Short mmCIF file of C-alpha atoms in Angstrom, two decimals:
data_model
loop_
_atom_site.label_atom_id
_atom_site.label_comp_id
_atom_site.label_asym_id
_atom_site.label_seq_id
_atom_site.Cartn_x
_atom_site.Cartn_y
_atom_site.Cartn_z
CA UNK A 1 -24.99 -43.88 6.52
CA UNK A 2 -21.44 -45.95 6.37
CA UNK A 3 -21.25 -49.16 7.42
CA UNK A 4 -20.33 -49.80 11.20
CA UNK A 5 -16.77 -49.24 11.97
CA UNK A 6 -15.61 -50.92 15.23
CA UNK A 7 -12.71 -48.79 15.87
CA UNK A 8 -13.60 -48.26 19.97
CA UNK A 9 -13.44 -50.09 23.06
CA UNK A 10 -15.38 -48.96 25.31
CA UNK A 11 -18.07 -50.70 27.00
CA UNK A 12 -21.58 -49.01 27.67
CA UNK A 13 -25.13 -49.92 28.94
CA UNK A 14 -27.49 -47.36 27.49
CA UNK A 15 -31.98 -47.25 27.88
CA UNK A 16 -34.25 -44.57 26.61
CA UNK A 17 -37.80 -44.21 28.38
CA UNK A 18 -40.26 -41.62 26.72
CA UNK A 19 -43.86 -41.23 27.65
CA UNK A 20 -46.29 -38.39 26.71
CA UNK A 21 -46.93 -38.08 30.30
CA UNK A 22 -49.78 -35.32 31.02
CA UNK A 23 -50.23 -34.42 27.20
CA UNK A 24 -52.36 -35.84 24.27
CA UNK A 25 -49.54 -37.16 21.88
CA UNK A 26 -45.75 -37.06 22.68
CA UNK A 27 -43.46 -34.63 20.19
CA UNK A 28 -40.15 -36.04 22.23
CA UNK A 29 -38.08 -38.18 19.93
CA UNK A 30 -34.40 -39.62 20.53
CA UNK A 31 -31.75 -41.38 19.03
CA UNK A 32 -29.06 -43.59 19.69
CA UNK A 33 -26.00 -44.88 17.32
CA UNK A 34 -23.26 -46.86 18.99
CA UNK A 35 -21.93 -48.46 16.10
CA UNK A 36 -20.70 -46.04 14.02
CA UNK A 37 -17.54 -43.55 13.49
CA UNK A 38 -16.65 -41.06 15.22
CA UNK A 39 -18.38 -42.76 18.32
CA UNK A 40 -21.30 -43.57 20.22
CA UNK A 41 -23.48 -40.73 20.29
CA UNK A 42 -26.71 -40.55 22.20
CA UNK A 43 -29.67 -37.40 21.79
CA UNK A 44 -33.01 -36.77 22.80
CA UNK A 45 -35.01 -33.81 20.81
CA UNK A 46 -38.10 -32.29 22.14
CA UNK A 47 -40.60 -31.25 19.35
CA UNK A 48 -42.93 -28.13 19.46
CA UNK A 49 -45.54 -27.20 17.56
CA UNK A 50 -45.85 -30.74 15.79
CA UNK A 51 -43.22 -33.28 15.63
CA UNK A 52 -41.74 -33.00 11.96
CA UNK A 53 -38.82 -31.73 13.04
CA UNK A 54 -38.04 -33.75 15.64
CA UNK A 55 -38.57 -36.68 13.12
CA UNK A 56 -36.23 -34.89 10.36
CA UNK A 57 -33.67 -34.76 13.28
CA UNK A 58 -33.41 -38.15 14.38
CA UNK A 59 -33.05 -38.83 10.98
CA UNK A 60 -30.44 -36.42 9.24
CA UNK A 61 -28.45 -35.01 12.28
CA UNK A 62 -26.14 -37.53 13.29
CA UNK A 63 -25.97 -38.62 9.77
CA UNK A 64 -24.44 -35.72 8.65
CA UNK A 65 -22.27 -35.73 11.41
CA UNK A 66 -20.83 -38.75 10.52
CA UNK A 67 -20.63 -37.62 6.82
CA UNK A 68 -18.86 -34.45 7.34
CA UNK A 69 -16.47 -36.01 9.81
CA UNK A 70 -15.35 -38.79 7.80
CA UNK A 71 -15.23 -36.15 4.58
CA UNK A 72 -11.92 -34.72 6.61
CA UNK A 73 -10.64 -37.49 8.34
CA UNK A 74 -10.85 -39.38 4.72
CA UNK A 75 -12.55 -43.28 4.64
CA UNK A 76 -9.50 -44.83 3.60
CA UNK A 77 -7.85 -43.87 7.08
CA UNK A 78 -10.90 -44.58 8.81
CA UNK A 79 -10.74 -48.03 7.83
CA UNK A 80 -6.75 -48.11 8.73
CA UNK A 81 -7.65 -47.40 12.12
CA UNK A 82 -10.22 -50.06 12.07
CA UNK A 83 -8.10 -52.70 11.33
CA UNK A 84 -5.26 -51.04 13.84
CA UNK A 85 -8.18 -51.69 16.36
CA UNK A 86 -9.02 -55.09 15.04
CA UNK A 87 -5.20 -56.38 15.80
CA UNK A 88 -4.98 -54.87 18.73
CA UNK A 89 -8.23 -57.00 19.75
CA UNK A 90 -6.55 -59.66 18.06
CA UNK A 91 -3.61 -59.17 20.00
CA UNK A 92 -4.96 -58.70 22.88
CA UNK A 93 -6.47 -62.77 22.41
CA UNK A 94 -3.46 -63.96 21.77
CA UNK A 95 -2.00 -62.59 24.80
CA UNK A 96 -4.73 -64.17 27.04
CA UNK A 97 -3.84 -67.36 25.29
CA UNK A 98 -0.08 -66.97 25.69
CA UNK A 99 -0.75 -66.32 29.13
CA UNK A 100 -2.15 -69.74 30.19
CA UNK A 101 0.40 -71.55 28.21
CA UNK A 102 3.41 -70.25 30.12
CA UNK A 103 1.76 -70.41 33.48
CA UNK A 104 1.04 -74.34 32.48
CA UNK A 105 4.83 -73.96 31.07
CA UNK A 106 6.20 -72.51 34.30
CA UNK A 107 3.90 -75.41 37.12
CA UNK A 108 5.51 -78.08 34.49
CA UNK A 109 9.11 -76.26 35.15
CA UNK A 110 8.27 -76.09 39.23
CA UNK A 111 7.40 -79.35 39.20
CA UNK A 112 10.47 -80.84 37.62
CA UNK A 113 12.82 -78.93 39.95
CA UNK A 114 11.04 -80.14 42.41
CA UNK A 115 11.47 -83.88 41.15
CA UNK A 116 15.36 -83.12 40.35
CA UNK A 117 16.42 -81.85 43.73
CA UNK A 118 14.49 -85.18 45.13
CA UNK A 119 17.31 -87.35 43.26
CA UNK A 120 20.18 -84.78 44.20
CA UNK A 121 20.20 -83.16 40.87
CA UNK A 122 22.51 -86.13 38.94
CA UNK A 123 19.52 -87.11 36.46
CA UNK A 124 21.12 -85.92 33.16
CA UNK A 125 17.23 -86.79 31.54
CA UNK A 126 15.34 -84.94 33.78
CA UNK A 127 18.41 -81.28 33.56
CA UNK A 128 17.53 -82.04 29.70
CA UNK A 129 13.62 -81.51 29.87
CA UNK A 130 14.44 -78.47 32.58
CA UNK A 131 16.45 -77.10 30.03
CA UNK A 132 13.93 -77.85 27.21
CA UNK A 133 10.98 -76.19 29.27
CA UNK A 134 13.11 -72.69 30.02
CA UNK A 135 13.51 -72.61 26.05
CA UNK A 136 9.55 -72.69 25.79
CA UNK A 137 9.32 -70.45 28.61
CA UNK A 138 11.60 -67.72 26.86
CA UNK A 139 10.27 -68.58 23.43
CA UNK A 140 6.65 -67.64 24.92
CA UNK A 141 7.78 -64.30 26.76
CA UNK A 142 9.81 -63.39 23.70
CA UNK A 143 5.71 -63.48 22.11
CA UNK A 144 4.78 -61.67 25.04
CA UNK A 145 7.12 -58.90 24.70
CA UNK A 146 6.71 -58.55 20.82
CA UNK A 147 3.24 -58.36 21.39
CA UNK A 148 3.01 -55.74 24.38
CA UNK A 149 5.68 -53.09 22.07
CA UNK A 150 3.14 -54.23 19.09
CA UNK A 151 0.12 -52.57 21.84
CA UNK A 152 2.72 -49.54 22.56
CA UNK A 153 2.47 -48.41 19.00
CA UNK A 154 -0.66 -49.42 18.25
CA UNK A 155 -2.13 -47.12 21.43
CA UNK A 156 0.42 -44.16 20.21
CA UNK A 157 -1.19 -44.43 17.22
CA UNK A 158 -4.89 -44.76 17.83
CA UNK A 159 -4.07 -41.54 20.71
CA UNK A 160 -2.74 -39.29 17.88
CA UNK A 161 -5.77 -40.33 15.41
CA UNK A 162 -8.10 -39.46 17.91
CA UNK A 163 -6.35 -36.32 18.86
CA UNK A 164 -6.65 -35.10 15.26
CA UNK A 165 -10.45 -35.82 15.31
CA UNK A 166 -11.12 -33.94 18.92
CA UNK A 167 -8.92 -31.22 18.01
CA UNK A 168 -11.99 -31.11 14.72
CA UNK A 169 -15.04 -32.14 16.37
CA UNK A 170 -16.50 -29.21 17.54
CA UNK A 171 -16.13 -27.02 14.38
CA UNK A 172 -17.64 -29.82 12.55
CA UNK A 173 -20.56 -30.21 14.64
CA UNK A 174 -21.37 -26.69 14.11
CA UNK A 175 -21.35 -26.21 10.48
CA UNK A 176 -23.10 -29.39 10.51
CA UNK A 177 -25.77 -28.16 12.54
CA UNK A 178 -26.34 -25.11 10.62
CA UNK A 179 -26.48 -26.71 7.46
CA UNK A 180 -28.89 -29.78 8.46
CA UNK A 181 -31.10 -26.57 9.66
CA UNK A 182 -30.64 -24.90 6.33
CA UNK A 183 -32.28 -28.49 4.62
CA UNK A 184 -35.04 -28.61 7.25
CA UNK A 185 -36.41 -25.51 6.09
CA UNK A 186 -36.17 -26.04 2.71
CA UNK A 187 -37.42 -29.68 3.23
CA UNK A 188 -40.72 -29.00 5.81
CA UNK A 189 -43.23 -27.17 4.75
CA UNK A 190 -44.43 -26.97 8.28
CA UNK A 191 -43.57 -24.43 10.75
CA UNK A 192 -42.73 -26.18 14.02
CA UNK A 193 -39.18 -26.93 15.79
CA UNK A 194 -37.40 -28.74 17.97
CA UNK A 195 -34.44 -28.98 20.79
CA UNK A 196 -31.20 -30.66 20.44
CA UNK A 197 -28.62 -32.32 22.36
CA UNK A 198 -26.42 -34.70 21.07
CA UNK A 199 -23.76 -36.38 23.31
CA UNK A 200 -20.64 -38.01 21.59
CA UNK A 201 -18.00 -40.10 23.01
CA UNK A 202 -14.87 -39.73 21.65
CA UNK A 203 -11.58 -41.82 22.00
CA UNK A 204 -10.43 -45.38 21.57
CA UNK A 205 -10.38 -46.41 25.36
CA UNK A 206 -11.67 -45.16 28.70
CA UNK A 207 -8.69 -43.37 29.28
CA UNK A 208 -8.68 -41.66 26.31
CA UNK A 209 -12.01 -40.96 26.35
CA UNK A 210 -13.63 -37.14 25.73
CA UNK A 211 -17.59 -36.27 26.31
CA UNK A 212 -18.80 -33.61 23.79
CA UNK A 213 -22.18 -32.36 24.35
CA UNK A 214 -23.94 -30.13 21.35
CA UNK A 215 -26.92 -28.66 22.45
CA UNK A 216 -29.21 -26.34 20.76
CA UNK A 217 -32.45 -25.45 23.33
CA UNK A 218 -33.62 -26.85 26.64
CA UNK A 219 -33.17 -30.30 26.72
CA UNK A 220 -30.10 -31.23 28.82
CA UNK A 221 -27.25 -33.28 29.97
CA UNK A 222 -25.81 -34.19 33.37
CA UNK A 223 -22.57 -36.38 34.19
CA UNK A 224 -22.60 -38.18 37.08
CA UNK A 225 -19.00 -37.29 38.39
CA UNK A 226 -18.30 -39.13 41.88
CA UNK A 227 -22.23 -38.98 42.59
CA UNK A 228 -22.16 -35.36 41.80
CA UNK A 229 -24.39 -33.89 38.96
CA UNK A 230 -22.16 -31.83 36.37
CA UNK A 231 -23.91 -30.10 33.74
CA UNK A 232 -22.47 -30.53 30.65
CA UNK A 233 -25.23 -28.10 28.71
CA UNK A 234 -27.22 -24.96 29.41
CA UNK A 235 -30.97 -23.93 29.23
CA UNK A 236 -31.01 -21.17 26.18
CA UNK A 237 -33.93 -19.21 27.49
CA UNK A 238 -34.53 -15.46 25.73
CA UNK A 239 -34.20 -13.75 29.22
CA UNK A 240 -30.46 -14.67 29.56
CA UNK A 241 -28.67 -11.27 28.92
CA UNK A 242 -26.09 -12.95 25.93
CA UNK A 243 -29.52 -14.40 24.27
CA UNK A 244 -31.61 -11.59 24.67
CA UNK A 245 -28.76 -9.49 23.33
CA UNK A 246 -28.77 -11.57 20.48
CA UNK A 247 -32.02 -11.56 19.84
CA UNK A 248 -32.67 -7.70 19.71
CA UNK A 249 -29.76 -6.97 17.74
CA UNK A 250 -31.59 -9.26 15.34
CA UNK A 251 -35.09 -7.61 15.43
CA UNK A 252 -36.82 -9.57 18.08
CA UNK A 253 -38.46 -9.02 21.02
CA UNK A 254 -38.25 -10.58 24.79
CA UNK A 255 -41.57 -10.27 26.35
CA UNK A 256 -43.03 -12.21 29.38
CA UNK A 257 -46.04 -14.69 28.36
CA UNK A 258 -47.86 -16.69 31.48
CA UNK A 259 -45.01 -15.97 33.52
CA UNK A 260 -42.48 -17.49 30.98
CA UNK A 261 -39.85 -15.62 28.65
CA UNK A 262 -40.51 -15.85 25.62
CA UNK A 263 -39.10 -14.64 21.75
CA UNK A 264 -41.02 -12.91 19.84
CA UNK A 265 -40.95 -12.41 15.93
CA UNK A 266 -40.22 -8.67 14.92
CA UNK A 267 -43.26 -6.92 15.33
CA UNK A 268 -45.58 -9.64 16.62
CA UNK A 269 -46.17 -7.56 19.90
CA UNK A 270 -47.58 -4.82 18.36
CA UNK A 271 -49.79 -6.85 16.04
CA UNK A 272 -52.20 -7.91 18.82
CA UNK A 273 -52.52 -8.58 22.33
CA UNK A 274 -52.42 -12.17 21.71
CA UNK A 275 -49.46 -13.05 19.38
CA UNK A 276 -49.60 -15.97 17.34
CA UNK A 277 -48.09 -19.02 18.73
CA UNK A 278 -46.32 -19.65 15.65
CA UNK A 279 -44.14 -16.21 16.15
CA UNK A 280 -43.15 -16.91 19.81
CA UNK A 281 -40.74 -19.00 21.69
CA UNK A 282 -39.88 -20.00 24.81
CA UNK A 283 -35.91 -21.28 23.88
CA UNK A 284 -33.66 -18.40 22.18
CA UNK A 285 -32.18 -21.88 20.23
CA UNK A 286 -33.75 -24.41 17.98
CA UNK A 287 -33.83 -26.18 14.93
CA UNK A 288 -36.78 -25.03 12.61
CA UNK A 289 -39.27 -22.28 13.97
CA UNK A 290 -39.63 -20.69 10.78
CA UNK A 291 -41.20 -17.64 11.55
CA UNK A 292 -38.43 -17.36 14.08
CA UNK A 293 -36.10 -17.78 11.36
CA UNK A 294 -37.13 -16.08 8.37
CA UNK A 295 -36.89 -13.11 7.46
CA UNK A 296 -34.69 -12.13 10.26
CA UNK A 297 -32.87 -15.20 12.56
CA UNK A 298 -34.62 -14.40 16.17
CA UNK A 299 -33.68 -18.06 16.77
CA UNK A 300 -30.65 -19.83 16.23
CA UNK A 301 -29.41 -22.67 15.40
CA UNK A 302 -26.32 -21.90 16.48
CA UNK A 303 -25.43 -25.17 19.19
CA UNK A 304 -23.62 -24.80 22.30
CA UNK A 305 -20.76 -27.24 22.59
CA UNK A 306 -19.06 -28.31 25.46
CA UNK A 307 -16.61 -31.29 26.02
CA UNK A 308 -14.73 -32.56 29.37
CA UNK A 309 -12.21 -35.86 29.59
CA UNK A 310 -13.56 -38.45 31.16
CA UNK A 311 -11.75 -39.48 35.01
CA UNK A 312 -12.33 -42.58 36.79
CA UNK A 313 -14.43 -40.47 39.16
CA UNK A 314 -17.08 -40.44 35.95
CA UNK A 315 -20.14 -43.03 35.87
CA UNK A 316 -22.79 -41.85 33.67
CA UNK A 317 -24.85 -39.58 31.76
CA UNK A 318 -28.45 -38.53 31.61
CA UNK A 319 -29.90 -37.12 28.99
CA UNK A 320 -33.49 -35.84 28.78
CA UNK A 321 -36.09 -33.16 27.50
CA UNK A 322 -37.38 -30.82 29.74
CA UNK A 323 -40.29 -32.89 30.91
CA UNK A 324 -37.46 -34.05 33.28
CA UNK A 325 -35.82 -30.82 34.14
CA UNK A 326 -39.13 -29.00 35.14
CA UNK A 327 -39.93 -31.29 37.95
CA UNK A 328 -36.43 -32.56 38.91
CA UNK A 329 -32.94 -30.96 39.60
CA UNK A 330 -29.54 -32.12 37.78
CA UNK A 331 -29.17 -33.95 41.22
CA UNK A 332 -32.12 -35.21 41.67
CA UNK A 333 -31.90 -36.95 38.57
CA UNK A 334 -28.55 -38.41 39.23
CA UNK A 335 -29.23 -39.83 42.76
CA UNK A 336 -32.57 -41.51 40.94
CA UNK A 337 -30.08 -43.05 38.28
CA UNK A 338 -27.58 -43.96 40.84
CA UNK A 339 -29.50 -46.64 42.49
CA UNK A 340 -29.85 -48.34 38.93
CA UNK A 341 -26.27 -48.50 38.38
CA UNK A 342 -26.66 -52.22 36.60
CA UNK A 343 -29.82 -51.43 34.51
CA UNK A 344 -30.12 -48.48 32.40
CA UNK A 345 -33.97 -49.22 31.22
CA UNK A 346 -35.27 -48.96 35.02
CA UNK A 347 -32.62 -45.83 35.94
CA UNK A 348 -34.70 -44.14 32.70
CA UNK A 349 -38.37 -45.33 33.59
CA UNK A 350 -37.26 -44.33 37.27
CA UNK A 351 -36.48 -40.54 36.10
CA UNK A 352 -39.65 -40.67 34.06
CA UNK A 353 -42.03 -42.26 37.04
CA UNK A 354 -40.73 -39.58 39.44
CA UNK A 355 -40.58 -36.46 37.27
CA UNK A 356 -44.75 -37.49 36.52
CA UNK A 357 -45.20 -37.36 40.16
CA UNK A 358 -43.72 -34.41 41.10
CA UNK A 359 -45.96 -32.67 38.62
CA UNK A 360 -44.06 -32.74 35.15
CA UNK A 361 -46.65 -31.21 32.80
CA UNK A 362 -44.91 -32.07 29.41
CA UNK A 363 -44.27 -35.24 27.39
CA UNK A 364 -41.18 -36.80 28.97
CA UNK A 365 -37.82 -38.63 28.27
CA UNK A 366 -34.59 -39.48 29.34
CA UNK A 367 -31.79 -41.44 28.25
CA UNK A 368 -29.06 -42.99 30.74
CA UNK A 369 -26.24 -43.86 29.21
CA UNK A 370 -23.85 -45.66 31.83
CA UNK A 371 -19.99 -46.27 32.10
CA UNK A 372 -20.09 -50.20 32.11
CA UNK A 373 -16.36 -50.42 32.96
CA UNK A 374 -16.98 -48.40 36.77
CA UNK A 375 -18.82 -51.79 38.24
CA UNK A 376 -17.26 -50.68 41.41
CA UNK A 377 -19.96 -48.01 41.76
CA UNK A 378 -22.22 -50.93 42.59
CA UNK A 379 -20.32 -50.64 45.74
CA UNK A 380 -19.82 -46.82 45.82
CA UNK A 381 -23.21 -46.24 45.27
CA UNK A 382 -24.49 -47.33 48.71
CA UNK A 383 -21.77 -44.74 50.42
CA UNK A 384 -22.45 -41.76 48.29
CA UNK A 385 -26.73 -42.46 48.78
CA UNK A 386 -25.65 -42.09 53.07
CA UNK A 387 -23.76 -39.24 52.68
CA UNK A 388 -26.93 -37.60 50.90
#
């Protein structure tokens, strides 16, 4: 993986909590990179049928996201941008410091109009250091000035690199997804699979700043948007009529299973009564599931990709396998978070503790991932949690 690239400014808290909750072993895994071009990017997979995928995941996927997204932005402007962010951090120092020297500047030039009008203005000495301080006072706005048209063309320019990449993203993420699927198979010689949902941000400032959400099974994202819970993904479940359409068209089958719909390899219905577990499904998406897969693709890959510019109505995300999403709503969720506004690690081990005792029968994890620059929801909070 390249080496971090500090090209962003935005501010985040982020926790993970994962427990195996009312299973033997946990098969969730989950990743987080904040560090690294395009953005930070925060996932949770949930394994089935062993946890080698899941593993191969948190290793390769975002990897070779980052790979094939720098192969057509190019390093070399990569690293422009970097050090376009870097002055404008640099800048934005200098500024501070300018700051505090003219209001010092400007008390000093109060004070000795002050002290002239007390002698009726006839001091030719004291006119002379006036005169001298409104030079240093226009010498230090002059700064001022150069430096905020510096910021206007830096932001111009960090909006239209951005741009390009957005206007990318999405077509990259999906190739990439395919092929990291493509070297999972050929890599594991296992036959198990896993979810996927990645969630990037993208931009150079809050205000600039785009959510993309890739998701490939049942595992899930919410944004908190003004205490609301907005879905950003969807559940791919085989009895959906654009899945299951899929699926047949491909040589599958769509059969109920202890009252769950499930996919089923071509065939593997009429074999026996009871199918193998390794040629049925309940997701129509997923990353490895090679009988699912091969010879005929039952199951896809293929990820779902949604993306939505952030507002300053948005304060957070929550990301988590569906050990969550059995037991708890998209709201539920997000009021839970809510009251953990300021601590990401107890918002997570909250969702976790809750979803266990409302019955969650999986291994389960969540991620919150909050907007540090909204403090004022410390405040909001309390109003949205009465109108509830």
């Amino acid at each position: 993986m390249s080496a971090p690239v500090e090209i962003m400014n935005v501010p985040l808290r982020h926790a993970t909590a994962s427990t195996r909750g009312a299973k033997q072993s946990n098969e969730d895994r989950y990743v987080s990179v904040v560090d690294r071009f395009p953005g930070p990017v925060f996932g949770v997979f949930d394994g089935h049928g062993g946890v080698s995928a899941a593993k191969y995941l948190v290793r390769h996927l975002v990897q070779n996201v980052i790979y094939a997204v720098e192969a057509y932005i190019g390093h070399e402007r990569v690293q422009d941008v970097a050090e376009v962010r870097s002055a404008y951090e640099d800048d934005a120092m200098k500024l501070d410091q300018l700051t505090k020297k003219m209001e010092m500047e400007h008390c000093c030039l109060k004070n000795v109009g002050e002290w002239k009008q007390e002698v009726d203005g006839d001091d030719t000495e004291i006119s002379e250091i006036e005169a001298d301080l409104r030079k240093v006072c226009n010498r230090l706005q002059a700064q001022v000035d150069e430096i905020a048209s510096n910021e206007v063309k830096r932001d111009v320019h960090l909006h239209n690199f951005w741009s390009f990449i957005k206007n990318h993203f999405a077509s990259t993420v999906r190739t990439t997804f395919h092929r990291t699927d493509e070297a999972l198979l050929q890599a594991l010689p296992s036959n198990d699979g896993s979810t996927a949902v990645l969630v990037w941000l993208i931009g150079h400032k809050p205000s600039d700043l785009t959510i993309y959400a890739a998701n490939v099974g049942d595992s899930r994202a919410v944004l908190c948007r003004n205490g609301l819970a907005v879905p950003l993904t969807r559940d791919h479940t085989p009895d959906q009529p654009d899945e299951m359409k899929r699926i047949l068209k491909h040589g599958g089958a769509v059969a109920q299973f202890e009252g769950v719909a499930r996919v089923y390899s071509p065939g593997a219905l009429q074999k026996s009564t009871e199918p193998s577990v390794k040629k049925r499904l309940a997701m129509s998406r997923s990353f490895g599931d090679r009988p699912l897969k091969i010879p005929q693709e039952c199951v896809t890959c293929e990820p779902e990709i949604s993306h939505v510019n952030v507002t300053e109505d948005d304060w957070f995300l929550v990301i988590a396998t569906d050990g969550v999403w059995n037991a708890l709503s998209n709201q539920e969720a997000v009021d839970i978070a809510l009251q953990h506004f300021d601590d990401p690690k107890t918002a997570a081990r909250a969702i976790l503790g809750e979803a266990y005792r409302e019955g969650s029968l999986d291994n389960i994890t969540a991620t919150v991932v909050q907007f540090a620059w909204q403090d004022d929801v410390k405040r909001a909070r309390h109003h949205v949690a009465r109108q509830h």
